[in-house]
mmCIF file of C-alpha atoms in Angstrom:
data_model
loop_
_atom_site.group_PDB
_atom_site.id
_atom_site.type_symbol
_atom_site.label_atom_id
_atom_site.label_comp_id
_atom_site.label_asym_id
_atom_site.label_seq_id
_atom_site.Cartn_x
_atom_site.Cartn_y
_atom_site.Cartn_z
ATOM 1 C CA MET A 1 0.000 0.000 0.000
ATOM 2 C CA THR A 2 1.719 3.191 -1.177
ATOM 3 C CA GLU A 3 0.704 6.628 0.033
ATOM 4 C CA THR A 4 1.067 10.195 -1.207
ATOM 5 C CA ALA A 5 0.877 13.328 0.950
ATOM 6 C CA LEU A 6 -0.845 16.320 -0.667
ATOM 7 C CA PRO A 7 -0.979 19.819 0.857
ATOM 8 C CA ASP A 8 -4.479 20.894 -0.222
ATOM 9 C CA LEU A 9 -7.539 20.098 -2.352
ATOM 10 C CA SER A 10 -6.063 21.700 -5.458
ATOM 11 C CA ALA A 11 -3.025 19.414 -5.334
ATOM 12 C CA LEU A 12 -5.296 16.454 -4.623
ATOM 13 C CA ALA A 13 -7.481 17.219 -7.649
ATOM 14 C CA ALA A 14 -4.379 17.516 -9.831
ATOM 15 C CA HIS A 15 -3.154 14.166 -8.459
ATOM 16 C CA LEU A 16 -6.428 12.465 -9.414
ATOM 17 C CA ARG A 17 -6.226 13.873 -12.933
ATOM 18 C CA GLN A 18 -2.692 12.569 -13.220
ATOM 19 C CA GLN A 19 -3.862 9.103 -12.147
ATOM 20 C CA LEU A 20 -6.508 9.191 -14.878
ATOM 21 C CA GLU A 21 -3.945 9.789 -17.608
ATOM 22 C CA ALA A 22 -3.255 6.049 -17.642
ATOM 23 C CA LYS A 23 -6.592 4.716 -16.353
ATOM 24 C CA LYS A 24 -10.246 5.062 -17.297
ATOM 25 C CA TYR A 25 -11.731 4.733 -13.795
ATOM 26 C CA LEU A 26 -10.708 5.949 -10.364
ATOM 27 C CA LEU A 27 -12.474 4.750 -7.198
ATOM 28 C CA LEU A 28 -11.960 6.824 -4.051
ATOM 29 C CA TYR A 29 -13.042 5.697 -0.574
ATOM 30 C CA ALA A 30 -13.267 8.331 2.172
ATOM 31 C CA TYR A 31 -15.293 8.983 5.295
ATOM 32 C CA ASN A 32 -17.984 11.615 5.514
ATOM 33 C CA GLY A 33 -16.428 14.950 6.410
ATOM 34 C CA THR A 34 -13.165 14.272 4.594
ATOM 35 C CA GLY A 35 -14.063 16.732 1.850
ATOM 36 C CA LYS A 36 -15.312 14.537 -1.005
ATOM 37 C CA THR A 37 -17.886 17.052 -2.245
ATOM 38 C CA ARG A 38 -15.420 19.935 -2.074
ATOM 39 C CA LEU A 39 -12.928 17.757 -3.932
ATOM 40 C CA SER A 40 -15.418 17.107 -6.734
ATOM 41 C CA MET A 41 -15.891 20.862 -7.154
ATOM 42 C CA GLU A 42 -12.134 21.483 -7.076
ATOM 43 C CA PHE A 43 -11.656 18.767 -9.718
ATOM 44 C CA LYS A 44 -14.266 20.539 -11.868
ATOM 45 C CA ASP A 45 -12.632 23.949 -11.302
ATOM 46 C CA VAL A 46 -9.207 22.665 -12.380
ATOM 47 C CA GLY A 47 -10.773 21.718 -15.699
ATOM 48 C CA LYS A 48 -12.039 25.289 -16.169
ATOM 49 C CA GLN A 49 -8.644 26.948 -15.729
ATOM 50 C CA GLY A 50 -8.016 27.000 -19.456
ATOM 51 C CA GLY A 51 -11.195 28.974 -20.049
ATOM 52 C CA GLY A 52 -13.408 26.007 -20.926
ATOM 53 C CA ARG A 53 -14.834 23.086 -18.973
ATOM 54 C CA ASP A 54 -14.371 19.324 -19.059
ATOM 55 C CA THR A 55 -16.147 17.752 -16.032
ATOM 56 C CA LEU A 56 -19.738 16.590 -15.663
ATOM 57 C CA TYR A 57 -20.395 16.008 -11.970
ATOM 58 C CA PHE A 58 -22.995 14.535 -9.655
ATOM 59 C CA ASN A 59 -22.942 15.621 -6.022
ATOM 60 C CA ALA A 60 -25.080 17.408 -3.436
ATOM 61 C CA PHE A 61 -25.080 20.527 -5.617
ATOM 62 C CA THR A 62 -26.671 18.599 -8.484
ATOM 63 C CA GLU A 63 -29.704 17.865 -6.343
ATOM 64 C CA ASP A 64 -30.028 21.573 -5.515
ATOM 65 C CA LEU A 65 -30.816 22.291 -9.193
ATOM 66 C CA PHE A 66 -34.294 20.853 -8.546
ATOM 67 C CA THR A 67 -36.686 22.449 -6.031
ATOM 68 C CA TRP A 68 -40.355 21.853 -5.251
ATOM 69 C CA ASN A 69 -43.164 24.274 -6.078
ATOM 70 C CA ASN A 70 -45.967 22.853 -3.933
ATOM 71 C CA ASP A 71 -48.737 25.201 -5.121
ATOM 72 C CA LEU A 72 -49.517 26.465 -1.633
ATOM 73 C CA ASP A 73 -52.578 28.359 -2.884
ATOM 74 C CA GLY A 74 -54.395 25.671 -4.869
ATOM 75 C CA ASP A 75 -52.623 22.604 -3.477
ATOM 76 C CA THR A 76 -53.123 20.790 -6.786
ATOM 77 C CA GLU A 77 -50.316 21.674 -9.232
ATOM 78 C CA ARG A 78 -47.244 20.311 -7.449
ATOM 79 C CA VAL A 79 -44.170 20.398 -9.713
ATOM 80 C CA LEU A 80 -40.411 20.048 -9.436
ATOM 81 C CA GLN A 81 -38.792 23.269 -10.635
ATOM 82 C CA MET A 82 -35.554 23.007 -12.651
ATOM 83 C CA ASN A 83 -32.915 25.740 -12.473
ATOM 84 C CA ARG A 84 -32.920 27.177 -15.983
ATOM 85 C CA ASP A 85 -29.673 29.097 -15.323
ATOM 86 C CA SER A 86 -27.631 25.938 -14.808
ATOM 87 C CA SER A 87 -25.305 24.808 -17.590
ATOM 88 C CA PHE A 88 -26.076 21.244 -16.481
ATOM 89 C CA LEU A 89 -29.610 21.636 -17.856
ATOM 90 C CA GLN A 90 -28.973 23.722 -20.972
ATOM 91 C CA GLY A 91 -30.094 22.598 -24.406
ATOM 92 C CA LEU A 92 -32.392 19.779 -23.282
ATOM 93 C CA GLU A 93 -35.504 20.810 -25.234
ATOM 94 C CA GLU A 94 -34.384 19.084 -28.444
ATOM 95 C CA LEU A 95 -33.163 15.883 -26.805
ATOM 96 C CA GLU A 96 -36.413 14.118 -25.844
ATOM 97 C CA MET A 97 -35.143 13.630 -22.299
ATOM 98 C CA GLU A 98 -38.289 11.796 -21.191
ATOM 99 C CA ASN A 99 -37.485 8.934 -23.563
ATOM 100 C CA ARG A 100 -33.923 8.826 -22.242
ATOM 101 C CA ILE A 101 -34.767 9.045 -18.542
ATOM 102 C CA ARG A 102 -37.793 6.739 -18.459
ATOM 103 C CA PRO A 103 -35.971 3.421 -19.218
ATOM 104 C CA LEU A 104 -33.464 4.237 -16.471
ATOM 105 C CA LEU A 105 -36.113 5.267 -13.951
ATOM 106 C CA GLN A 106 -38.216 2.155 -14.517
ATOM 107 C CA ARG A 107 -35.451 0.093 -12.913
ATOM 108 C CA TYR A 108 -36.093 1.735 -9.549
ATOM 109 C CA ALA A 109 -39.520 3.425 -9.446
ATOM 110 C CA ASP A 110 -43.199 2.957 -10.316
ATOM 111 C CA PHE A 111 -44.138 6.578 -11.050
ATOM 112 C CA ASP A 112 -44.117 8.490 -14.346
ATOM 113 C CA PHE A 113 -43.299 12.099 -15.230
ATOM 114 C CA ILE A 114 -43.649 14.850 -17.834
ATOM 115 C CA ILE A 115 -41.121 17.640 -18.435
ATOM 116 C CA ASP A 116 -42.541 21.069 -19.288
ATOM 117 C CA TYR A 117 -39.681 22.767 -21.131
ATOM 118 C CA ALA A 118 -41.568 26.052 -21.470
ATOM 119 C CA ASN A 119 -41.833 26.455 -17.686
ATOM 120 C CA TRP A 120 -38.814 24.338 -16.692
ATOM 121 C CA THR A 121 -40.865 22.051 -14.453
ATOM 122 C CA VAL A 122 -41.388 18.324 -13.961
ATOM 123 C CA SER A 123 -44.771 16.910 -12.937
ATOM 124 C CA PHE A 124 -45.256 13.377 -11.652
ATOM 125 C CA SER A 125 -48.054 10.818 -11.777
ATOM 126 C CA ARG A 126 -48.686 7.325 -10.485
ATOM 127 C CA THR A 127 -51.097 4.616 -11.610
ATOM 128 C CA VAL A 128 -52.908 2.829 -8.758
ATOM 129 C CA PRO A 129 -55.043 -0.345 -8.901
ATOM 130 C CA ALA A 130 -58.793 0.221 -8.985
ATOM 131 C CA GLU A 131 -61.996 -1.343 -10.320
ATOM 132 C CA PRO A 132 -63.044 -1.529 -13.066
ATOM 133 C CA ALA A 133 -59.747 -0.038 -14.328
ATOM 134 C CA PRO A 134 -56.515 1.399 -12.852
ATOM 135 C CA ILE A 135 -56.538 5.138 -12.075
ATOM 136 C CA GLU A 136 -53.733 7.570 -12.911
ATOM 137 C CA ILE A 137 -53.205 10.210 -10.210
ATOM 138 C CA GLN A 138 -51.715 13.431 -11.597
ATOM 139 C CA ASN A 139 -49.475 16.095 -10.038
ATOM 140 C CA ILE A 140 -48.403 13.958 -7.102
ATOM 141 C CA LYS A 141 -45.693 14.931 -4.624
ATOM 142 C CA ILE A 142 -43.176 12.096 -4.766
ATOM 143 C CA SER A 143 -41.086 11.184 -1.720
ATOM 144 C CA ARG A 144 -37.614 12.567 -1.097
ATOM 145 C CA GLY A 145 -36.088 9.213 -1.990
ATOM 146 C CA GLU A 146 -38.082 9.031 -5.218
ATOM 147 C CA GLU A 147 -37.066 12.580 -6.070
ATOM 148 C CA ASN A 148 -33.391 11.701 -5.611
ATOM 149 C CA THR A 149 -33.854 8.616 -7.768
ATOM 150 C CA PHE A 150 -35.376 10.743 -10.534
ATOM 151 C CA ILE A 151 -32.475 13.225 -10.387
ATOM 152 C CA TRP A 152 -29.981 10.347 -10.478
ATOM 153 C CA CYS A 153 -31.623 8.892 -13.591
ATOM 154 C CA PHE A 154 -31.709 12.398 -15.125
ATOM 155 C CA PHE A 155 -27.957 12.573 -14.551
ATOM 156 C CA LEU A 156 -27.358 9.115 -16.046
ATOM 157 C CA ALA A 157 -29.281 10.130 -19.157
ATOM 158 C CA ILE A 158 -26.949 13.112 -19.545
ATOM 159 C CA VAL A 159 -23.920 10.833 -19.043
ATOM 160 C CA GLN A 160 -25.187 8.742 -21.954
ATOM 161 C CA LEU A 161 -25.392 11.875 -24.090
ATOM 162 C CA ALA A 162 -21.816 12.755 -23.135
ATOM 163 C CA MET A 163 -20.669 9.237 -24.008
ATOM 164 C CA ASP A 164 -22.262 9.629 -27.419
ATOM 165 C CA GLY A 165 -20.454 12.947 -27.904
ATOM 166 C CA GLN A 166 -23.799 14.608 -28.520
ATOM 167 C CA GLU A 167 -24.396 18.315 -28.159
ATOM 168 C CA PRO A 168 -24.707 20.111 -25.801
ATOM 169 C CA TYR A 169 -22.484 17.682 -23.853
ATOM 170 C CA ASP A 170 -19.699 17.101 -26.362
ATOM 171 C CA TRP A 171 -17.318 19.074 -24.086
ATOM 172 C CA VAL A 172 -17.330 16.405 -21.349
ATOM 173 C CA ARG A 173 -14.026 14.612 -20.803
ATOM 174 C CA TYR A 174 -14.450 13.578 -17.163
ATOM 175 C CA VAL A 175 -17.408 12.339 -15.113
ATOM 176 C CA TYR A 176 -17.138 12.858 -11.338
ATOM 177 C CA ILE A 177 -19.728 11.046 -9.180
ATOM 178 C CA ASP A 178 -19.703 11.762 -5.450
ATOM 179 C CA ASP A 179 -21.572 9.474 -3.051
ATOM 180 C CA PRO A 180 -24.739 8.631 -5.007
ATOM 181 C CA ILE A 181 -25.880 6.175 -2.325
ATOM 182 C CA SER A 182 -26.064 9.013 0.207
ATOM 183 C CA SER A 183 -28.995 10.299 -1.829
ATOM 184 C CA LEU A 184 -30.557 7.011 -2.926
ATOM 185 C CA ASP A 185 -32.120 4.120 -1.069
ATOM 186 C CA GLU A 186 -29.334 2.066 0.518
ATOM 187 C CA HIS A 187 -31.288 -1.103 -0.275
ATOM 188 C CA ASN A 188 -30.579 -0.330 -3.938
ATOM 189 C CA ALA A 189 -26.824 -0.034 -3.388
ATOM 190 C CA ILE A 190 -25.939 -3.196 -5.297
ATOM 191 C CA GLY A 191 -28.376 -2.479 -8.135
ATOM 192 C CA VAL A 192 -27.236 1.125 -8.511
ATOM 193 C CA ALA A 193 -23.563 0.120 -8.470
ATOM 194 C CA ASN A 194 -24.065 -2.674 -10.989
ATOM 195 C CA HIS A 195 -26.147 -0.508 -13.306
ATOM 196 C CA LEU A 196 -23.629 2.345 -13.134
ATOM 197 C CA ALA A 197 -20.731 -0.011 -13.827
ATOM 198 C CA GLN A 198 -22.429 -1.493 -16.891
ATOM 199 C CA LEU A 199 -23.010 2.009 -18.244
ATOM 200 C CA LEU A 200 -19.428 3.123 -17.647
ATOM 201 C CA LYS A 201 -17.995 -0.050 -19.193
ATOM 202 C CA ARG A 202 -19.365 0.845 -22.584
ATOM 203 C CA THR A 203 -16.438 0.608 -24.993
ATOM 204 C CA ASP A 204 -17.604 3.240 -27.461
ATOM 205 C CA HIS A 205 -16.537 6.339 -25.497
ATOM 206 C CA GLU A 206 -13.383 7.989 -24.111
ATOM 207 C CA LEU A 207 -14.733 9.498 -20.873
ATOM 208 C CA LYS A 208 -12.673 9.153 -17.699
ATOM 209 C CA THR A 209 -14.588 8.642 -14.427
ATOM 210 C CA VAL A 210 -13.973 9.380 -10.738
ATOM 211 C CA ILE A 211 -16.324 7.845 -8.159
ATOM 212 C CA SER A 212 -15.968 8.783 -4.495
ATOM 213 C CA SER A 213 -17.974 7.186 -1.697
ATOM 214 C CA HIS A 214 -18.103 6.388 2.020
ATOM 215 C CA HIS A 215 -20.614 3.560 1.490
ATOM 216 C CA THR A 216 -18.677 0.311 1.854
ATOM 217 C CA LEU A 217 -21.102 -2.012 0.055
ATOM 218 C CA PHE A 218 -21.480 0.316 -2.931
ATOM 219 C CA PHE A 219 -17.716 0.819 -3.061
ATOM 220 C CA ASN A 220 -16.943 -2.896 -2.962
ATOM 221 C CA VAL A 221 -19.392 -3.636 -5.776
ATOM 222 C CA MET A 222 -17.801 -0.903 -7.886
ATOM 223 C CA CYS A 223 -14.345 -2.353 -7.152
ATOM 224 C CA ASN A 224 -15.488 -5.778 -8.314
ATOM 225 C CA GLU A 225 -17.265 -4.443 -11.399
ATOM 226 C CA LEU A 226 -14.491 -2.059 -12.485
ATOM 227 C CA GLY A 227 -11.597 -4.393 -11.783
ATOM 228 C CA ARG A 228 -8.971 -2.314 -13.565
ATOM 229 C CA ALA A 229 -9.824 0.905 -11.771
ATOM 230 C CA VAL A 230 -7.332 2.787 -9.614
ATOM 231 C CA LYS A 231 -8.458 2.201 -6.016
ATOM 232 C CA LEU A 232 -7.581 4.855 -3.445
ATOM 233 C CA PHE A 233 -8.252 5.539 0.218
ATOM 234 C CA LEU A 234 -8.410 9.206 1.212
ATOM 235 C CA SER A 235 -7.888 10.610 4.691
ATOM 236 C CA LYS A 236 -7.395 14.129 5.996
ATOM 237 C CA ARG A 237 -5.011 15.561 8.538
ATOM 238 C CA LYS A 238 -6.202 18.441 10.690
ATOM 239 C CA ASN A 239 -3.017 20.269 11.695
ATOM 240 C CA PRO A 240 -2.403 21.704 9.213
ATOM 241 C CA GLU A 241 -5.189 20.584 6.862
ATOM 242 C CA SER A 242 -3.663 18.268 4.286
ATOM 243 C CA TYR A 243 -4.476 14.937 2.666
ATOM 244 C CA ILE A 244 -3.092 11.426 2.443
ATOM 245 C CA VAL A 245 -4.004 9.213 -0.523
ATOM 246 C CA ARG A 246 -3.224 5.520 -0.248
ATOM 247 C CA THR A 247 -3.131 3.300 -3.321
ATOM 248 C CA THR A 248 -4.523 -0.042 -2.264
ATOM 249 C CA GLY A 249 -3.966 -2.281 -5.275
ATOM 250 C CA GLU A 250 -6.287 -5.266 -5.397
ATOM 251 C CA THR A 251 -6.577 -5.801 -1.624
ATOM 252 C CA PRO A 252 -10.199 -6.750 -0.836
ATOM 253 C CA PHE A 253 -11.995 -4.700 1.818
ATOM 254 C CA PHE A 254 -8.891 -2.535 1.924
ATOM 255 C CA HIS A 255 -10.687 0.372 3.553
ATOM 256 C CA HIS A 256 -10.901 -1.462 6.888
ATOM 257 C CA VAL A 257 -7.132 -1.921 6.892
ATOM 258 C CA ALA A 258 -6.679 1.673 5.763
ATOM 259 C CA MET A 259 -9.054 2.814 8.512
ATOM 260 C CA LEU A 260 -6.984 0.948 11.095
ATOM 261 C CA SER A 261 -3.808 2.451 9.676
ATOM 262 C CA ASP A 262 -5.374 5.908 9.855
ATOM 263 C CA LEU A 263 -6.294 5.420 13.527
ATOM 264 C CA TYR A 264 -2.863 4.013 14.275
ATOM 265 C CA GLN A 265 -1.100 6.971 12.667
ATOM 266 C CA ALA A 266 -3.373 9.427 14.482
ATOM 267 C CA ALA A 267 -2.509 7.779 17.791
ATOM 268 C CA GLN A 268 1.224 7.845 16.994
ATOM 269 C CA ARG A 269 1.078 11.560 16.084
ATOM 270 C CA ASP A 270 -1.060 12.323 19.166
ATOM 271 C CA GLU A 271 -3.725 13.798 16.871
ATOM 272 C CA LEU A 272 -6.680 11.925 18.330
ATOM 273 C CA TYR A 273 -10.125 13.485 18.004
ATOM 274 C CA THR A 274 -13.428 12.435 19.505
ATOM 275 C CA TYR A 275 -14.772 11.129 16.172
ATOM 276 C CA HIS A 276 -11.961 8.535 16.115
ATOM 277 C CA PHE A 277 -14.037 6.533 18.601
ATOM 278 C CA ASN A 278 -16.735 6.237 15.909
ATOM 279 C CA MET A 279 -14.164 4.809 13.505
ATOM 280 C CA LEU A 280 -12.836 2.396 16.138
ATOM 281 C CA ARG A 281 -16.350 1.184 16.933
ATOM 282 C CA THR A 282 -16.988 0.541 13.205
ATOM 283 C CA ILE A 283 -13.877 -1.642 12.995
ATOM 284 C CA LEU A 284 -14.799 -3.577 16.138
ATOM 285 C CA GLU A 285 -18.364 -4.159 14.929
ATOM 286 C CA LYS A 286 -17.249 -5.462 11.537
ATOM 287 C CA SER A 287 -14.600 -7.668 13.140
ATOM 288 C CA ALA A 288 -17.109 -9.098 15.612
ATOM 289 C CA SER A 289 -19.551 -9.848 12.798
ATOM 290 C CA PHE A 290 -16.803 -11.529 10.768
ATOM 291 C CA HIS A 291 -15.913 -13.774 13.723
ATOM 292 C CA GLY A 292 -19.549 -14.641 14.427
ATOM 293 C CA PHE A 293 -20.115 -12.551 17.554
ATOM 294 C CA ASN A 294 -23.220 -10.476 18.231
ATOM 295 C CA LYS A 295 -21.461 -7.682 20.137
ATOM 296 C CA PHE A 296 -18.332 -5.712 19.336
ATOM 297 C CA SER A 297 -17.193 -6.125 22.960
ATOM 298 C CA ALA A 298 -16.140 -9.678 22.031
ATOM 299 C CA CYS A 299 -13.202 -8.131 20.154
ATOM 300 C CA ILE A 300 -12.033 -6.114 23.181
ATOM 301 C CA GLU A 301 -9.346 -7.799 25.226
ATOM 302 C CA GLN A 302 -10.215 -8.163 28.897
ATOM 303 C CA GLY A 303 -7.661 -6.513 31.142
ATOM 304 C CA GLU A 304 -6.857 -7.032 34.815
ATOM 305 C CA ASP A 305 -8.627 -3.771 35.659
ATOM 306 C CA ASP A 306 -11.638 -4.706 33.520
ATOM 307 C CA PRO A 307 -12.089 -8.500 33.682
ATOM 308 C CA ASP A 308 -15.474 -8.489 31.957
ATOM 309 C CA GLY A 309 -14.588 -5.935 29.290
ATOM 310 C CA VAL A 310 -17.443 -3.782 30.527
ATOM 311 C CA LEU A 311 -15.496 -0.566 31.065
ATOM 312 C CA HIS A 312 -14.038 -0.352 27.567
ATOM 313 C CA ALA A 313 -17.261 -1.428 25.890
ATOM 314 C CA ARG A 314 -19.238 1.214 27.748
ATOM 315 C CA LEU A 315 -16.592 3.804 27.011
ATOM 316 C CA ILE A 316 -16.797 3.138 23.267
ATOM 317 C CA ASN A 317 -20.592 3.113 23.447
ATOM 318 C CA ILE A 318 -20.688 6.515 25.081
ATOM 319 C CA LEU A 319 -17.956 8.210 23.104
ATOM 320 C CA SER A 320 -19.082 6.873 19.719
ATOM 321 C CA HIS A 321 -22.614 8.189 20.198
ATOM 322 C CA GLY A 322 -21.785 11.653 21.441
ATOM 323 C CA ASN A 323 -22.443 14.823 19.512
ATOM 324 C CA TYR A 324 -19.054 14.711 17.819
ATOM 325 C CA SER A 325 -18.836 16.221 14.360
ATOM 326 C CA LEU A 326 -16.318 15.420 11.644
ATOM 327 C CA TYR A 327 -16.702 19.024 10.479
ATOM 328 C CA GLU A 328 -15.802 20.522 13.894
ATOM 329 C CA PRO A 329 -13.351 18.008 15.382
ATOM 330 C CA GLN A 330 -12.636 18.145 19.100
ATOM 331 C CA ALA A 331 -9.447 16.812 20.624
ATOM 332 C CA MET A 332 -9.821 13.875 22.997
ATOM 333 C CA LEU A 333 -9.237 14.308 26.689
ATOM 334 C CA ASP A 334 -5.916 12.810 27.805
ATOM 335 C CA GLU A 335 -7.669 10.112 29.829
ATOM 336 C CA ASN A 336 -9.730 9.050 26.807
ATOM 337 C CA LYS A 337 -6.608 9.014 24.654
ATOM 338 C CA THR A 338 -5.105 6.480 27.055
ATOM 339 C CA TYR A 339 -8.148 4.234 26.826
ATOM 340 C CA PHE A 340 -8.287 4.614 23.037
ATOM 341 C CA ARG A 341 -4.628 3.638 22.570
ATOM 342 C CA ARG A 342 -4.998 0.669 24.901
ATOM 343 C CA ILE A 343 -8.058 -0.697 23.077
ATOM 344 C CA LEU A 344 -6.500 -0.136 19.630
ATOM 345 C CA GLU A 345 -3.129 -1.674 20.502
ATOM 346 C CA GLN A 346 -4.729 -4.703 22.164
ATOM 347 C CA PHE A 347 -6.929 -5.213 19.101
ATOM 348 C CA LEU A 348 -3.916 -5.079 16.764
ATOM 349 C CA GLN A 349 -2.017 -7.548 18.937
ATOM 350 C CA ARG A 350 -4.971 -9.897 19.183
ATOM 351 C CA TYR A 351 -5.685 -9.885 15.442
ATOM 352 C CA PRO A 352 -2.333 -9.812 13.614
ATOM 353 C CA PHE A 353 -2.003 -7.510 10.599
ATOM 354 C CA ASN A 354 0.910 -6.775 8.305
ATOM 355 C CA PRO A 355 3.628 -5.615 10.754
ATOM 356 C CA GLU A 356 4.918 -3.122 8.191
ATOM 357 C CA LEU A 357 1.709 -1.115 8.690
ATOM 358 C CA PHE A 358 1.930 -1.140 12.501
ATOM 359 C CA PRO A 359 5.653 -1.432 13.382
ATOM 360 C CA GLU A 360 5.458 -0.220 17.018
ATOM 361 C CA VAL A 361 2.751 -2.763 17.820
ATOM 362 C CA ALA A 362 4.773 -5.533 16.179
ATOM 363 C CA GLU A 363 7.895 -4.589 18.161
ATOM 364 C CA GLU A 364 5.956 -4.578 21.427
ATOM 365 C CA ALA A 365 4.443 -7.975 20.637
ATOM 366 C CA GLU A 366 7.909 -9.439 19.954
ATOM 367 C CA ALA A 367 9.272 -7.972 23.184
ATOM 368 C CA THR A 368 6.544 -9.624 25.262
#
């Protein structure tokens, strides 16, 4: 596992573009709060430095191009308003977008839609069973999840246009997709990943693609589907703010090892923050599940001062459920740092990993 230190988002975006010079796909795993959405925008901005543009992106900002007009006066004409000023939506009138979106949407939803290009709105309908014949209900307000699914399929239809080199999307050279499962139903993670991979694996286009995610199941499916992709793990340092990108090769479930390495390095640098307990709990839970245990406490070594493992388990329970934000990190108290290091080191000694990743732990194990 090789790693590269990068001083800021601009350097990170340039690094990703360099990786794509030799590869068609790049898969990036990172936790929430690392800066994935900001990175997608920085990647896009780098492409505009020459005066043009080259990146079609899907992220939280894409969803903001669609807002609801709920007809508060009449309560009958509910429509989804499209932002006519966005370059993402320009030139769609001549493209018969309904016919492009509908086959994609039918994979995930049971409602229909009509786009009003004159007013830049989308209205939705749903057919319900009834006697003697089914009834179509017009101007319905679809759920938030259904709305996100519609926007995702809208985006995929535009990706297809870009792949075909069709105007007005013949300028696209890169597609950047940030955390689609955060917006869609997690139960569809495998289906969405598989469908996206099949679309991207079309051989009749030259687009390069970056996909970033914190959703482990979605990420693993994408890794399996896009086997030749560059696979990276991204983490962020706080003091000063900088980034570490680890190339993982073909190691399965690499992000759990990378997560452990990240925690280990944070402990060695004495840069432990309260949210690190959330990460440690995640590792313990997945390890317990892998070994057939119902509780993560089974993976905590019982010490002389805590023969039942109750103290450490309760400590992780409390500190991993506190109001600790990745966006406003708080340093751990010294006492909690001691407990954290003890739990982490005992876990690494109990479940051996590559000693090159955790040299101090390996040396201590040999000494004892």
